[in-house]
mmCIF file of C-alpha atoms in Angstrom:
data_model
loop_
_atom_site.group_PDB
_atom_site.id
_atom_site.type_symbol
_atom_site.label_atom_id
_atom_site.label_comp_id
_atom_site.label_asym_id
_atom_site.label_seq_id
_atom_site.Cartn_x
_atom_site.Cartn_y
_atom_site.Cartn_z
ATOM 1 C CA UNK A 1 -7.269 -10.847 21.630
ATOM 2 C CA UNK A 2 -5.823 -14.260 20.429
ATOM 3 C CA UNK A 3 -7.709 -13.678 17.064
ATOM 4 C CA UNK A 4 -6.204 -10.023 16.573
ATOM 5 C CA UNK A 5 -2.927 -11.673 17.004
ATOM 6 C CA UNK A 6 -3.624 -14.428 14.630
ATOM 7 C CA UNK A 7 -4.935 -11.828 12.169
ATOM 8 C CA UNK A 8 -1.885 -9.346 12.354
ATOM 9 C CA UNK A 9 0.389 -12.410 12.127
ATOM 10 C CA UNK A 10 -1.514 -14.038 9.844
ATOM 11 C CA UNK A 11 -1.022 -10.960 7.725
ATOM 12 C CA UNK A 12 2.666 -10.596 8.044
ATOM 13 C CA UNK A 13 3.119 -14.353 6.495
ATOM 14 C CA UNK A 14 0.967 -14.173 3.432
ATOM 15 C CA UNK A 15 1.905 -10.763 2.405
ATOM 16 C CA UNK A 16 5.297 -11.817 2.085
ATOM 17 C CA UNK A 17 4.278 -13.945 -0.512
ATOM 18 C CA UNK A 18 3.358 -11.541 -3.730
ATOM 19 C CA UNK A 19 6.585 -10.056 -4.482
ATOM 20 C CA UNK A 20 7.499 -13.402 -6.022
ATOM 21 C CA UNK A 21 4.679 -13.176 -7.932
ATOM 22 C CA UNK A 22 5.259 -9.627 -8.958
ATOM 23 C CA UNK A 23 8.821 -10.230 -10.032
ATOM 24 C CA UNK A 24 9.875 -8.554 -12.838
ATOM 25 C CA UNK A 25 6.483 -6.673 -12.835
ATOM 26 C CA UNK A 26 5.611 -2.755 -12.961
ATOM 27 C CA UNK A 27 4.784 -2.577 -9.602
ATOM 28 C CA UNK A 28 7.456 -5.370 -7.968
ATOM 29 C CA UNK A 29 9.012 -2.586 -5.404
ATOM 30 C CA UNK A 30 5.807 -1.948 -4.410
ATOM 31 C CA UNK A 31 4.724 -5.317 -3.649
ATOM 32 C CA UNK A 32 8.496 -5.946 -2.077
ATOM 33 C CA UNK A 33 7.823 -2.365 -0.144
ATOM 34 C CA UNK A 34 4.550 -4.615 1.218
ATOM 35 C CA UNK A 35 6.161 -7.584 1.899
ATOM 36 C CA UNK A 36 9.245 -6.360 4.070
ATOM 37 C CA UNK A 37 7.310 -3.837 5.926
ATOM 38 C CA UNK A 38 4.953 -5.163 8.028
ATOM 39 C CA UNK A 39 7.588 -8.072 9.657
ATOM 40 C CA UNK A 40 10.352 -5.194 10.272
ATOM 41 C CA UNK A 41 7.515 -3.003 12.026
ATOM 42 C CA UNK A 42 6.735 -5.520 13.977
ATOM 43 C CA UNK A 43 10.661 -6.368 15.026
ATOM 44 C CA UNK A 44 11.343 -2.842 16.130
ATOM 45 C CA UNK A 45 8.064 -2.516 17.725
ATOM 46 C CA UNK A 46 8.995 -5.601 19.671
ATOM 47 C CA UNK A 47 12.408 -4.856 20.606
ATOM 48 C CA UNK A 48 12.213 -0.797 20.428
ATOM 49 C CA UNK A 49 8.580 0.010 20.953
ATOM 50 C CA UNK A 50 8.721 2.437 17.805
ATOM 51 C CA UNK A 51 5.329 3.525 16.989
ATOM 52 C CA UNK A 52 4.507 1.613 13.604
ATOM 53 C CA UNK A 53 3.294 5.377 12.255
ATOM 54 C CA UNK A 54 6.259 6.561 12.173
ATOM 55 C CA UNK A 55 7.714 3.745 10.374
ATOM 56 C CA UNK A 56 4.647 3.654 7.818
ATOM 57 C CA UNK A 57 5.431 7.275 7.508
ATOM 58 C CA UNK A 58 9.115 6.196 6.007
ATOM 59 C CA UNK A 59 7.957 3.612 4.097
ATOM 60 C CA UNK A 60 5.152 4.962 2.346
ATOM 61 C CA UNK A 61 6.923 7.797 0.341
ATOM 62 C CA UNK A 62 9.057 4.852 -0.891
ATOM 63 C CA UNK A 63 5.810 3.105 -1.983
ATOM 64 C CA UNK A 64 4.461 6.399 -3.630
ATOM 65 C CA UNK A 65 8.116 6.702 -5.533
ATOM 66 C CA UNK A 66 7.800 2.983 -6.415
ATOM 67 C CA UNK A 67 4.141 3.225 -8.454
ATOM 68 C CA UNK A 68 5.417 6.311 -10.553
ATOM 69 C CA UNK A 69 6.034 6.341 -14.298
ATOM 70 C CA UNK A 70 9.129 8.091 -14.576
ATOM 71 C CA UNK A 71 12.464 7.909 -16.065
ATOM 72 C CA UNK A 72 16.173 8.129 -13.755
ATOM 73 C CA UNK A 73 16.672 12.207 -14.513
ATOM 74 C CA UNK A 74 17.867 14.506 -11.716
ATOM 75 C CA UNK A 75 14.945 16.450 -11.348
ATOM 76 C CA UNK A 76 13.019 13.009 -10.047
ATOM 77 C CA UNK A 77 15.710 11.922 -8.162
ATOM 78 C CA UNK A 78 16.098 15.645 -6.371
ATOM 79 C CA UNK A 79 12.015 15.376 -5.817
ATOM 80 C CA UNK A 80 12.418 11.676 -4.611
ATOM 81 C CA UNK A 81 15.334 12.984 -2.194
ATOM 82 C CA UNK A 82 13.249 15.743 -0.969
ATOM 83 C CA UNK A 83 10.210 13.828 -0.331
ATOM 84 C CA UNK A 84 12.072 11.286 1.946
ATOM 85 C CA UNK A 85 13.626 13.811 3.723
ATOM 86 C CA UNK A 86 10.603 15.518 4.573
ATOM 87 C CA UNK A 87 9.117 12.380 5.625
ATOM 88 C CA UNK A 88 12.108 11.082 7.899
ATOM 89 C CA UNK A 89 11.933 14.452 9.393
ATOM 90 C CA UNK A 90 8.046 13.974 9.726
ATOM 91 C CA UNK A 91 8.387 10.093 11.131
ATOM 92 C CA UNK A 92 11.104 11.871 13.724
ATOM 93 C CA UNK A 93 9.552 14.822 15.075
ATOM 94 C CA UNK A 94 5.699 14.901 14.506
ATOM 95 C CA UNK A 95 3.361 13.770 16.893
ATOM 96 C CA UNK A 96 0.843 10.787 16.035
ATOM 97 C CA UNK A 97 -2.069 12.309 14.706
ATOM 98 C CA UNK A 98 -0.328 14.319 11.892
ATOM 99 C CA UNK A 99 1.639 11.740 10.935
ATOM 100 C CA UNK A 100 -2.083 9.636 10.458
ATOM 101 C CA UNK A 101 -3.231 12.773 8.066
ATOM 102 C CA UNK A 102 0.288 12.718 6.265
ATOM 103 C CA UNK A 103 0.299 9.146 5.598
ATOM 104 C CA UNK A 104 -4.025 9.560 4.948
ATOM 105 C CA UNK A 105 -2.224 12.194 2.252
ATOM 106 C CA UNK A 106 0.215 9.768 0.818
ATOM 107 C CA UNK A 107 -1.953 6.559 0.516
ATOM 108 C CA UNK A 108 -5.004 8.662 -1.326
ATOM 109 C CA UNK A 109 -2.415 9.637 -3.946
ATOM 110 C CA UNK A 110 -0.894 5.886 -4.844
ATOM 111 C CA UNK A 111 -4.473 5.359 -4.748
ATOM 112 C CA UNK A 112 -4.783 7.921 -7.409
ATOM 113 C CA UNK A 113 -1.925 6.661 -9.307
ATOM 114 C CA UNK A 114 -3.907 2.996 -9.357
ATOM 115 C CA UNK A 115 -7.053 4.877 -10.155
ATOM 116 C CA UNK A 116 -5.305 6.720 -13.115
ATOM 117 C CA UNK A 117 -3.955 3.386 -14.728
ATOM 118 C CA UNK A 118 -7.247 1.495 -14.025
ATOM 119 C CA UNK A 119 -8.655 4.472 -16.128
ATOM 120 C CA UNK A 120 -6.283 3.876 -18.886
ATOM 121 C CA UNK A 121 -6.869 0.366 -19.583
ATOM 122 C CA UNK A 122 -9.892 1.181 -19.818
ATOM 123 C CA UNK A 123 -9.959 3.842 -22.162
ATOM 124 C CA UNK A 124 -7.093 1.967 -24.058
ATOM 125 C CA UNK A 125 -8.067 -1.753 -24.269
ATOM 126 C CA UNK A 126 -11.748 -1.322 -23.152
ATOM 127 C CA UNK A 127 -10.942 -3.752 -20.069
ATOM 128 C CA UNK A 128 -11.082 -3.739 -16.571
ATOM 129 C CA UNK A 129 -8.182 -5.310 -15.423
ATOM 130 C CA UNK A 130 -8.828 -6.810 -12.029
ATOM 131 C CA UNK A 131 -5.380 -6.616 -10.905
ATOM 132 C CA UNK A 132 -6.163 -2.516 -10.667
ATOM 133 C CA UNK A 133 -9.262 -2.844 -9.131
ATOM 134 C CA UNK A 134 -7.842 -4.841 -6.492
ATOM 135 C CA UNK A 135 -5.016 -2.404 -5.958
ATOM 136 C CA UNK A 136 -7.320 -0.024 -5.856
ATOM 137 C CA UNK A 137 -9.468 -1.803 -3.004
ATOM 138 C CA UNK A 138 -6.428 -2.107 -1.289
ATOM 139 C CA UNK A 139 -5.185 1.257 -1.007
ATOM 140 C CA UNK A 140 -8.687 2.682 -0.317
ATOM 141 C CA UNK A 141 -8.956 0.299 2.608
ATOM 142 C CA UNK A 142 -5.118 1.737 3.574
ATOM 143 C CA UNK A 143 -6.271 5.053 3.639
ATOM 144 C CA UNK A 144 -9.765 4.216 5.321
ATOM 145 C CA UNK A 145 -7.514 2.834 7.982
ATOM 146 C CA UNK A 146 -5.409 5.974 9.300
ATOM 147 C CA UNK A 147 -9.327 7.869 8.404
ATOM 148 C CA UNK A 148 -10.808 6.066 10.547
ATOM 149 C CA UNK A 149 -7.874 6.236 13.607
ATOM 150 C CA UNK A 150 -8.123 9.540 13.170
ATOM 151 C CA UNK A 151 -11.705 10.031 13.707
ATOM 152 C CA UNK A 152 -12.601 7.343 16.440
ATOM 153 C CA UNK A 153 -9.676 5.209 18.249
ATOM 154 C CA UNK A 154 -11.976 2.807 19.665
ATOM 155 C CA UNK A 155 -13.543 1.717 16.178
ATOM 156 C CA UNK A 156 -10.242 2.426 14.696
ATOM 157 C CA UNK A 157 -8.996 -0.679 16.458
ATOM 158 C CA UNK A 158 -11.832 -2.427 15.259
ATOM 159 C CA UNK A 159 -12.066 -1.702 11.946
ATOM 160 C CA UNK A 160 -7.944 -2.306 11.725
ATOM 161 C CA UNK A 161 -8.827 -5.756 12.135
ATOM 162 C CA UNK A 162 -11.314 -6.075 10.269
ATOM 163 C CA UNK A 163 -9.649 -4.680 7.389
ATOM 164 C CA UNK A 164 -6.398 -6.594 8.208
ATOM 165 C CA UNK A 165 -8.323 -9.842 7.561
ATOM 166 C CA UNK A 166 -9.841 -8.333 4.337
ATOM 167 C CA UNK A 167 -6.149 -7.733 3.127
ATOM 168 C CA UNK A 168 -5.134 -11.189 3.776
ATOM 169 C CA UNK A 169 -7.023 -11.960 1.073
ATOM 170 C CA UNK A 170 -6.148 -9.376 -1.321
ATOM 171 C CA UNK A 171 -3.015 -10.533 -0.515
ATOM 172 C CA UNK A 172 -3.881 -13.883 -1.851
ATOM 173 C CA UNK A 173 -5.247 -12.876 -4.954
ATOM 174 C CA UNK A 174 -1.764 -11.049 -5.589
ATOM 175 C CA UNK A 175 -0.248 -14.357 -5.186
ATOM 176 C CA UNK A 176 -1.842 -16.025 -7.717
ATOM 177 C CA UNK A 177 -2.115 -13.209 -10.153
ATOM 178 C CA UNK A 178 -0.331 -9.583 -11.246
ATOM 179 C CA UNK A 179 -0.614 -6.766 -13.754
ATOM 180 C CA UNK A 180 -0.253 -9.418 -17.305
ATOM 181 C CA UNK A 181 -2.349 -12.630 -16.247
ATOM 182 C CA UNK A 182 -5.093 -11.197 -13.935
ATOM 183 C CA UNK A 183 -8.408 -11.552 -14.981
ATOM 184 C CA UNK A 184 -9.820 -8.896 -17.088
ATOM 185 C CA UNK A 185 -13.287 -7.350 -17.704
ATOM 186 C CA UNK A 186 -14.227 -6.309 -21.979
ATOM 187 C CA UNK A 187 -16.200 -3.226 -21.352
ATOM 188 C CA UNK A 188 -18.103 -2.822 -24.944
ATOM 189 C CA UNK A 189 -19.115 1.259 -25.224
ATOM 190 C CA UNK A 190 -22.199 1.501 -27.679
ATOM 191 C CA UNK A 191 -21.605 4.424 -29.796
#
């Protein structure tokens, strides 16, 4: 169990590391969503033994609100309202399992939002921009997590781990590189 704990922990340092990089970046409240999360789950988990769920399931709507295009109008900021009152109300009163499916729900469509951009620098610049395929590693491996809880506990702890040490270094590359100076693939279509 000593290497779980080094994992998790490990985890919790270096991800607190790519919002700096990110700075002034699209996706910077993302990344700073990322960063703060994981520590303050663990301090209330310590001290108040809140399931981390129902914290992911707060913090996750504020991720999805943080990767969307959009422009300060009340209609967004009435949806964004809505949607975090639905899912402080969810994190409060649902039990585990449905939270897992909601928060399944939320992580497949950032992933889709990653996906979509990916997409468009492709079609636009003929590139793959490795800074979206990486984000879109990541959040397939988020929602593979509460998948994969839901289905089997047992290899749901196991894979958590795994995965945990896969993101550390995901985490790394985000340190080193974000959406301008990542490394990019020229896709040449033959017509």
């Amino acid at each position: 169990m000593l290497v779980a704990r080094v994992i998790v922990y490990l985890d919790i340092l270096i991800w607190l590391f790519p919002p700096f990089r990110q700075h002034g970046k699209r996706y910077f409240y993302y990344f700073l969503l990322l960063g703060i999360s994981d520590p303050l789950f663990q301090l209330l988990y310590n001290f108040v033994k809140f399931h981390p769920f129902r914290l992911y399931e707060i913090f996750t709507p504020l991720m999805l609100i943080s990767v969307l295009n959009f422009k300060w109008n009340y209609k967004y900021i009435t949806t964004s309202a809505l949607l975090m009152i639905i899912s402080i109300f969810i994190s409060a009163f649902a039990q585990i399992p449905f939270i897992s499916i909601n928060l399944l729900i939320l992580h497949l469509v950032i992933l889709s939002f990653f996906l979509t951009a990916t997409t468009l620098e492709l079609h636009n610049n003929r590139t793959i921009n490795i800074f979206y395929f990486v984000l879109c590693l990541y959040q397939l491996s988020l929602a593979m997590k509460y998948l994969i809880f839901l289905i089997d506990l047992r290899t749901g702890v196991f894979y958590f781990y795994i995965t945990t040490a896969f993101e550390i270094l995901i985490a790394v590359f985000f340190i080193f590189f974000n959406e301008s100076n990542s490394p990019k693939l020229r896709i040449d279509f033959n017509d």
